[in-house]
Amino acid sequence: MVQLCGNLTITGVVSGKGKGKQMELKDIKKVLILGAGTMGQQIGFVCAMHGYHVTFYDLSDEILSHSIKRIEKLGSSFFVPAQRITIAQLKEIMGRITVTSNPEEAARDADLISESVPEDPEIKAKVFAQFHELCPERTLFTTNTSLLMPSKFAAATGRPEKLIALHFHDVRTTNVVDVMPHPGTDPAVVEVVHDFAVSIGQIAIMLHRENNGYVFNAMLSSICTAALTLVTTGVASVEDVDRAWMGVMRMPIGPFGMMDQMGLKTVWHVNDYWARNTQDIPADQMQVNADFLKQYVDRGELGAMTKKGFYAYPNPEYTKAEFLSGKVKK
Amino acid sequence: MVQLCGNLTITGVVSGKGKGKQMELKDIKKVLILGAGTMGQQIGFVCAMHGYHVTFYDLSDEILSHSIKRIEKLGSSFFVPAQRITIAQLKEIMGRITVTSNPEEAARDADLISESVPEDPEIKAKVFAQFHELCPERTLFTTNTSLLMPSKFAAATGRPEKLIALHFHDVRTTNVVDVMPHPGTDPAVVEVVHDFAVSIGQIAIMLHRENNGYVFNAMLSSICTAALTLVTTGVASVEDVDRAWMGVMRMPIGPFGMMDQMGLKTVWHVNDYWARNTQDIPADQMQVNADFLKQYVDRGELGAMTKKGFYAYPNPEYTKAEFLSGKVKK
């Protein structure tokens, strides 16, 4: 298998950068959620569902009393009806959750932070810097940012080597998370956060460098861009674009239906942000991609037809039950 | 619904360009397939399956005797086991199919041509020009080209107003076809070819201007480009890219698995061709797309959440049985 993603070596060897004892997965007991909005609620619930003690921190008790109701509702209206937990388990889960608007109390004994505060690098930097002062030295800092690169605020957090993105999608519909270090993240931190993600039932997608939109959202964004471009350049109607997708992919929804589900304000915000902030894709990236494919062609590895391509056939790895869990070679 | 696709008015009104009686769907009895390769075989079979008389033309009797075996095999090894036709129906279908390497015989009484000769504009122009001389004046010319714009060889065919792309995907896995006129196509021809596509059981996607990759392939290409770029720029591994797609989309295959199925030589060829031939997307297309979304946001049409977005909720058109058939407003 071609291995193009080798710029980070993830070995689990204790890094020279770490001070004192290196954090291991078994040391993570308490998760601190910074920002008790929709995403924070979902992430905290999933952590508590998998046995972690979870504290939610937000600016006021009013916000938190509203949030705790919504967290319980996420359990009772979604996870219980979906038969992913029982009512008895929901009670246990809620018993592992506490809320506080006192930062000192929130920081006490926190082993891992998951941050979902507003998408502003200055706010993120300020909140992390505050908790850097309050948290134990061992505490790992993860950010759930959708749009920002961790390197933008890494230095300002006070512990850049312990900062990494751990990015969730909607936990009701998928268990895919992106694990994305910035250039200064300690490789040992990458490993423990990857293992933490797996320990809360997630499919951990490893990024070897920072990337706008991580992995899935980068692809989703490219589909939405292609679909929007077909319509805005007058090629086809919204309905025909969805019809083409649904008819070939045999999916019950097309790109415009998906955008409606995501919410057009969010989709607009992301498109507008990226229109103004995305670095240009190198003009010759298509040729780079073509040349990458050419290596397979030159080796006669033409895909399923020749029994070898990106995968080996007739039983490619992606048809195996353990593929999604990531136990198959990354 | 915003209607951005109005550059062609498809009215069915007899166009001034047409000479003599305008072709109508009911006048189409005999389909001539030019080029009896894999795609030609599939298209011809589907036409015969829906009651049309089909003649295959290719350069030699040797090619044709090989093709007719493969056409029968497409029926017996795919359509019969898939329970889409019975063995008795297969016999009837094969009874409607003839082959000839004699162009005069092939052209006689042809009402509609479907061309699948090699992807070279000069070859296509030459073959069409030859059949322009031999065919009745009424014969409609459709091309199944994947990569070329019909306008590239329209004039050379001798009857540009009757030339249109009617582009099939793999008929074993989908019934989506693209109907793509060039600027000189008679609107009445657009309509009759659209109706012909529906008459052979296809979901007809209407393009209102020429576009590289039509509709579905343009989106598929954007996913493949995004997936390839994630790997070739060292962001993530082939397996993790597929895992992210499969995990969120809940599909049994990811982009690299799909490329293996398409065949990497084809994928490479298309990527390489487009790397060299695609016009640059205007740098501000992302902003055009964002501004298009902003119109919905400004109207408070934020998608499913507000009961209105691209579709109206709670019962959006795409959930209706007739959506795919195109009976819902295009």
JSON list of C-alpha atoms in Angstrom, two decimals, chain A residues 11-120:
[
{"chain": "A", "resi": 11, "resn": "THR", "atom": "CA", "xyz": [4.66, 5.57, 18.16]},
{"chain": "A", "resi": 12, "resn": "GLY", "atom": "CA", "xyz": [3.45, 6.13, 21.65]},
{"chain": "A", "resi": 13, "resn": "VAL", "atom": "CA", "xyz": [7.05, 6.55, 22.76]},
{"chain": "A", "resi": 14, "resn": "VAL", "atom": "CA", "xyz": [7.22, 9.19, 25.46]},
{"chain": "A", "resi": 15, "resn": "SER", "atom": "CA", "xyz": [8.19, 12.41, 23.78]},
{"chain": "A", "resi": 16, "resn": "GLY", "atom": "CA", "xyz": [11.07, 14.53, 25.01]},
{"chain": "A", "resi": 17, "resn": "LYS", "atom": "CA", "xyz": [8.72, 17.50, 25.07]},
{"chain": "A", "resi": 18, "resn": "GLY", "atom": "CA", "xyz": [6.54, 16.04, 27.85]},
{"chain": "A", "resi": 19, "resn": "LYS", "atom": "CA", "xyz": [7.23, 17.06, 31.39]},
{"chain": "A", "resi": 20, "resn": "GLY", "atom": "CA", "xyz": [6.75, 14.49, 34.14]},
{"chain": "A", "resi": 21, "resn": "LYS", "atom": "CA", "xyz": [4.75, 11.33, 33.60]},
{"chain": "A", "resi": 22, "resn": "GLN", "atom": "CA", "xyz": [3.22, 10.97, 30.15]},
{"chain": "A", "resi": 23, "resn": "MET", "atom": "CA", "xyz": [-0.58, 10.77, 30.08]},
{"chain": "A", "resi": 24, "resn": "GLU", "atom": "CA", "xyz": [-1.96, 7.40, 29.08]},
{"chain": "A", "resi": 25, "resn": "LEU", "atom": "CA", "xyz": [-5.50, 6.44, 28.17]},
{"chain": "A", "resi": 26, "resn": "LYS", "atom": "CA", "xyz": [-6.06, 4.73, 31.53]},
{"chain": "A", "resi": 27, "resn": "ASP", "atom": "CA", "xyz": [-5.26, 8.01, 33.28]},
{"chain": "A", "resi": 28, "resn": "ILE", "atom": "CA", "xyz": [-8.22, 9.77, 31.68]},
{"chain": "A", "resi": 29, "resn": "LYS", "atom": "CA", "xyz": [-11.11, 9.74, 34.11]},
{"chain": "A", "resi": 30, "resn": "LYS", "atom": "CA", "xyz": [-12.61, 13.21, 33.95]},
{"chain": "A", "resi": 31, "resn": "VAL", "atom": "CA", "xyz": [-13.52, 15.09, 30.79]},
{"chain": "A", "resi": 32, "resn": "LEU", "atom": "CA", "xyz": [-14.17, 18.81, 30.91]},
{"chain": "A", "resi": 33, "resn": "ILE", "atom": "CA", "xyz": [-16.47, 20.24, 28.22]},
{"chain": "A", "resi": 34, "resn": "LEU", "atom": "CA", "xyz": [-15.87, 23.93, 27.58]},
{"chain": "A", "resi": 35, "resn": "GLY", "atom": "CA", "xyz": [-19.01, 25.43, 26.07]},
{"chain": "A", "resi": 36, "resn": "ALA", "atom": "CA", "xyz": [-22.33, 23.67, 26.77]},
{"chain": "A", "resi": 37, "resn": "GLY", "atom": "CA", "xyz": [-23.99, 24.38, 23.40]},
{"chain": "A", "resi": 38, "resn": "THR", "atom": "CA", "xyz": [-25.33, 21.78, 20.98]},
{"chain": "A", "resi": 39, "resn": "MET", "atom": "CA", "xyz": [-22.00, 20.20, 20.08]},
{"chain": "A", "resi": 40, "resn": "GLY", "atom": "CA", "xyz": [-20.65, 20.34, 23.63]},
{"chain": "A", "resi": 41, "resn": "GLN", "atom": "CA", "xyz": [-23.81, 18.64, 24.88]},
{"chain": "A", "resi": 42, "resn": "GLN", "atom": "CA", "xyz": [-23.46, 15.84, 22.34]},
{"chain": "A", "resi": 43, "resn": "ILE", "atom": "CA", "xyz": [-19.76, 15.26, 23.00]},
{"chain": "A", "resi": 44, "resn": "GLY", "atom": "CA", "xyz": [-20.18, 15.32, 26.79]},
{"chain": "A", "resi": 45, "resn": "PHE", "atom": "CA", "xyz": [-23.09, 12.90, 26.62]},
{"chain": "A", "resi": 46, "resn": "VAL", "atom": "CA", "xyz": [-21.11, 10.41, 24.52]},
{"chain": "A", "resi": 47, "resn": "CYS", "atom": "CA", "xyz": [-18.16, 10.61, 26.95]},
{"chain": "A", "resi": 48, "resn": "ALA", "atom": "CA", "xyz": [-20.45, 9.98, 29.94]},
{"chain": "A", "resi": 49, "resn": "MET", "atom": "CA", "xyz": [-22.17, 7.18, 28.01]},
{"chain": "A", "resi": 50, "resn": "HIS", "atom": "CA", "xyz": [-18.79, 5.45, 27.81]},
{"chain": "A", "resi": 51, "resn": "GLY", "atom": "CA", "xyz": [-18.08, 5.74, 31.53]},
{"chain": "A", "resi": 52, "resn": "TYR", "atom": "CA", "xyz": [-16.18, 9.02, 31.82]},
{"chain": "A", "resi": 53, "resn": "HIS", "atom": "CA", "xyz": [-16.98, 11.60, 34.46]},
{"chain": "A", "resi": 54, "resn": "VAL", "atom": "CA", "xyz": [-17.97, 14.75, 32.60]},
{"chain": "A", "resi": 55, "resn": "THR", "atom": "CA", "xyz": [-18.10, 18.35, 33.78]},
{"chain": "A", "resi": 56, "resn": "PHE", "atom": "CA", "xyz": [-19.70, 21.05, 31.64]},
{"chain": "A", "resi": 57, "resn": "TYR", "atom": "CA", "xyz": [-18.39, 24.56, 32.00]},
{"chain": "A", "resi": 58, "resn": "ASP", "atom": "CA", "xyz": [-20.13, 27.62, 30.57]},
{"chain": "A", "resi": 59, "resn": "LEU", "atom": "CA", "xyz": [-20.41, 31.29, 31.43]},
{"chain": "A", "resi": 60, "resn": "SER", "atom": "CA", "xyz": [-23.51, 31.21, 33.64]},
{"chain": "A", "resi": 61, "resn": "ASP", "atom": "CA", "xyz": [-25.68, 28.91, 35.70]},
{"chain": "A", "resi": 62, "resn": "GLU", "atom": "CA", "xyz": [-28.64, 29.94, 33.53]},
{"chain": "A", "resi": 63, "resn": "ILE", "atom": "CA", "xyz": [-26.97, 28.61, 30.40]},
{"chain": "A", "resi": 64, "resn": "LEU", "atom": "CA", "xyz": [-25.98, 25.44, 32.22]},
{"chain": "A", "resi": 65, "resn": "SER", "atom": "CA", "xyz": [-29.42, 24.73, 33.66]},
{"chain": "A", "resi": 66, "resn": "HIS", "atom": "CA", "xyz": [-30.83, 24.99, 30.14]},
{"chain": "A", "resi": 67, "resn": "SER", "atom": "CA", "xyz": [-28.04, 22.78, 28.79]},
{"chain": "A", "resi": 68, "resn": "ILE", "atom": "CA", "xyz": [-28.49, 20.01, 31.35]},
{"chain": "A", "resi": 69, "resn": "LYS", "atom": "CA", "xyz": [-32.14, 19.73, 30.37]},
{"chain": "A", "resi": 70, "resn": "ARG", "atom": "CA", "xyz": [-31.17, 19.39, 26.73]},
{"chain": "A", "resi": 71, "resn": "ILE", "atom": "CA", "xyz": [-28.51, 16.81, 27.59]},
{"chain": "A", "resi": 72, "resn": "GLU", "atom": "CA", "xyz": [-31.07, 14.69, 29.41]},
{"chain": "A", "resi": 73, "resn": "LYS", "atom": "CA", "xyz": [-33.44, 15.16, 26.46]},
{"chain": "A", "resi": 74, "resn": "LEU", "atom": "CA", "xyz": [-30.73, 14.01, 24.03]},
{"chain": "A", "resi": 75, "resn": "GLY", "atom": "CA", "xyz": [-30.69, 10.79, 26.03]},
{"chain": "A", "resi": 76, "resn": "SER", "atom": "CA", "xyz": [-34.44, 10.35, 26.54]},
{"chain": "A", "resi": 77, "resn": "SER", "atom": "CA", "xyz": [-35.58, 11.53, 23.09]},
{"chain": "A", "resi": 78, "resn": "PHE", "atom": "CA", "xyz": [-32.81, 10.06, 21.00]},
{"chain": "A", "resi": 79, "resn": "PHE", "atom": "CA", "xyz": [-30.45, 7.49, 22.57]},
{"chain": "A", "resi": 80, "resn": "VAL", "atom": "CA", "xyz": [-33.17, 5.61, 24.49]},
{"chain": "A", "resi": 81, "resn": "PRO", "atom": "CA", "xyz": [-35.68, 5.41, 21.58]},
{"chain": "A", "resi": 82, "resn": "ALA", "atom": "CA", "xyz": [-32.80, 4.42, 19.26]},
{"chain": "A", "resi": 83, "resn": "GLN", "atom": "CA", "xyz": [-32.18, 1.56, 21.72]},
{"chain": "A", "resi": 84, "resn": "ARG", "atom": "CA", "xyz": [-28.59, 2.58, 22.19]},
{"chain": "A", "resi": 85, "resn": "ILE", "atom": "CA", "xyz": [-29.09, 2.91, 25.95]},
{"chain": "A", "resi": 86, "resn": "THR", "atom": "CA", "xyz": [-31.78, 1.87, 28.44]},
{"chain": "A", "resi": 87, "resn": "ILE", "atom": "CA", "xyz": [-33.64, 4.25, 30.75]},
{"chain": "A", "resi": 88, "resn": "ALA", "atom": "CA", "xyz": [-31.63, 2.79, 33.65]},
{"chain": "A", "resi": 89, "resn": "GLN", "atom": "CA", "xyz": [-28.39, 3.52, 31.80]},
{"chain": "A", "resi": 90, "resn": "LEU", "atom": "CA", "xyz": [-29.53, 7.08, 31.09]},
{"chain": "A", "resi": 91, "resn": "LYS", "atom": "CA", "xyz": [-29.88, 7.60, 34.83]},
{"chain": "A", "resi": 92, "resn": "GLU", "atom": "CA", "xyz": [-26.34, 6.32, 35.40]},
{"chain": "A", "resi": 93, "resn": "ILE", "atom": "CA", "xyz": [-25.02, 8.51, 32.58]},
{"chain": "A", "resi": 94, "resn": "MET", "atom": "CA", "xyz": [-26.66, 11.62, 34.02]},
{"chain": "A", "resi": 95, "resn": "GLY", "atom": "CA", "xyz": [-25.16, 10.67, 37.38]},
{"chain": "A", "resi": 96, "resn": "ARG", "atom": "CA", "xyz": [-21.69, 11.02, 35.87]},
{"chain": "A", "resi": 97, "resn": "ILE", "atom": "CA", "xyz": [-22.40, 14.54, 34.60]},
{"chain": "A", "resi": 98, "resn": "THR", "atom": "CA", "xyz": [-21.91, 17.75, 36.58]},
{"chain": "A", "resi": 99, "resn": "VAL", "atom": "CA", "xyz": [-22.11, 21.38, 35.52]},
{"chain": "A", "resi": 100, "resn": "THR", "atom": "CA", "xyz": [-20.39, 24.47, 36.87]},
{"chain": "A", "resi": 101, "resn": "SER", "atom": "CA", "xyz": [-19.81, 28.07, 35.92]},
{"chain": "A", "resi": 102, "resn": "ASN", "atom": "CA", "xyz": [-16.85, 28.22, 38.31]},
{"chain": "A", "resi": 103, "resn": "PRO", "atom": "CA", "xyz": [-13.69, 27.80, 36.25]},
{"chain": "A", "resi": 104, "resn": "GLU", "atom": "CA", "xyz": [-11.52, 26.68, 39.20]},
{"chain": "A", "resi": 105, "resn": "GLU", "atom": "CA", "xyz": [-14.00, 23.95, 40.06]},
{"chain": "A", "resi": 106, "resn": "ALA", "atom": "CA", "xyz": [-14.32, 22.95, 36.39]},
{"chain": "A", "resi": 107, "resn": "ALA", "atom": "CA", "xyz": [-10.56, 22.68, 35.94]},
{"chain": "A", "resi": 108, "resn": "ARG", "atom": "CA", "xyz": [-9.93, 20.63, 39.07]},
{"chain": "A", "resi": 109, "resn": "ASP", "atom": "CA", "xyz": [-8.85, 17.09, 38.16]},
{"chain": "A", "resi": 110, "resn": "ALA", "atom": "CA", "xyz": [-9.69, 17.57, 34.46]},
{"chain": "A", "resi": 111, "resn": "ASP", "atom": "CA", "xyz": [-7.74, 15.01, 32.42]},
{"chain": "A", "resi": 112, "resn": "LEU", "atom": "CA", "xyz": [-8.98, 16.00, 28.99]},
{"chain": "A", "resi": 113, "resn": "ILE", "atom": "CA", "xyz": [-10.74, 19.12, 27.74]},
{"chain": "A", "resi": 114, "resn": "SER", "atom": "CA", "xyz": [-13.09, 19.16, 24.77]},
{"chain": "A", "resi": 115, "resn": "GLU", "atom": "CA", "xyz": [-13.66, 22.75, 23.68]},
{"chain": "A", "resi": 116, "resn": "SER", "atom": "CA", "xyz": [-16.75, 23.89, 21.73]},
{"chain": "A", "resi": 117, "resn": "VAL", "atom": "CA", "xyz": [-16.80, 27.65, 22.34]},
{"chain": "A", "resi": 118, "resn": "PRO", "atom": "CA", "xyz": [-17.58, 30.12, 19.51]},
{"chain": "A", "resi": 119, "resn": "GLU", "atom": "CA", "xyz": [-15.55, 29.85, 16.28]},
{"chain": "A", "resi": 120, "resn": "ASP", "atom": "CA", "xyz": [-13.29, 32.83, 16.97]}
]
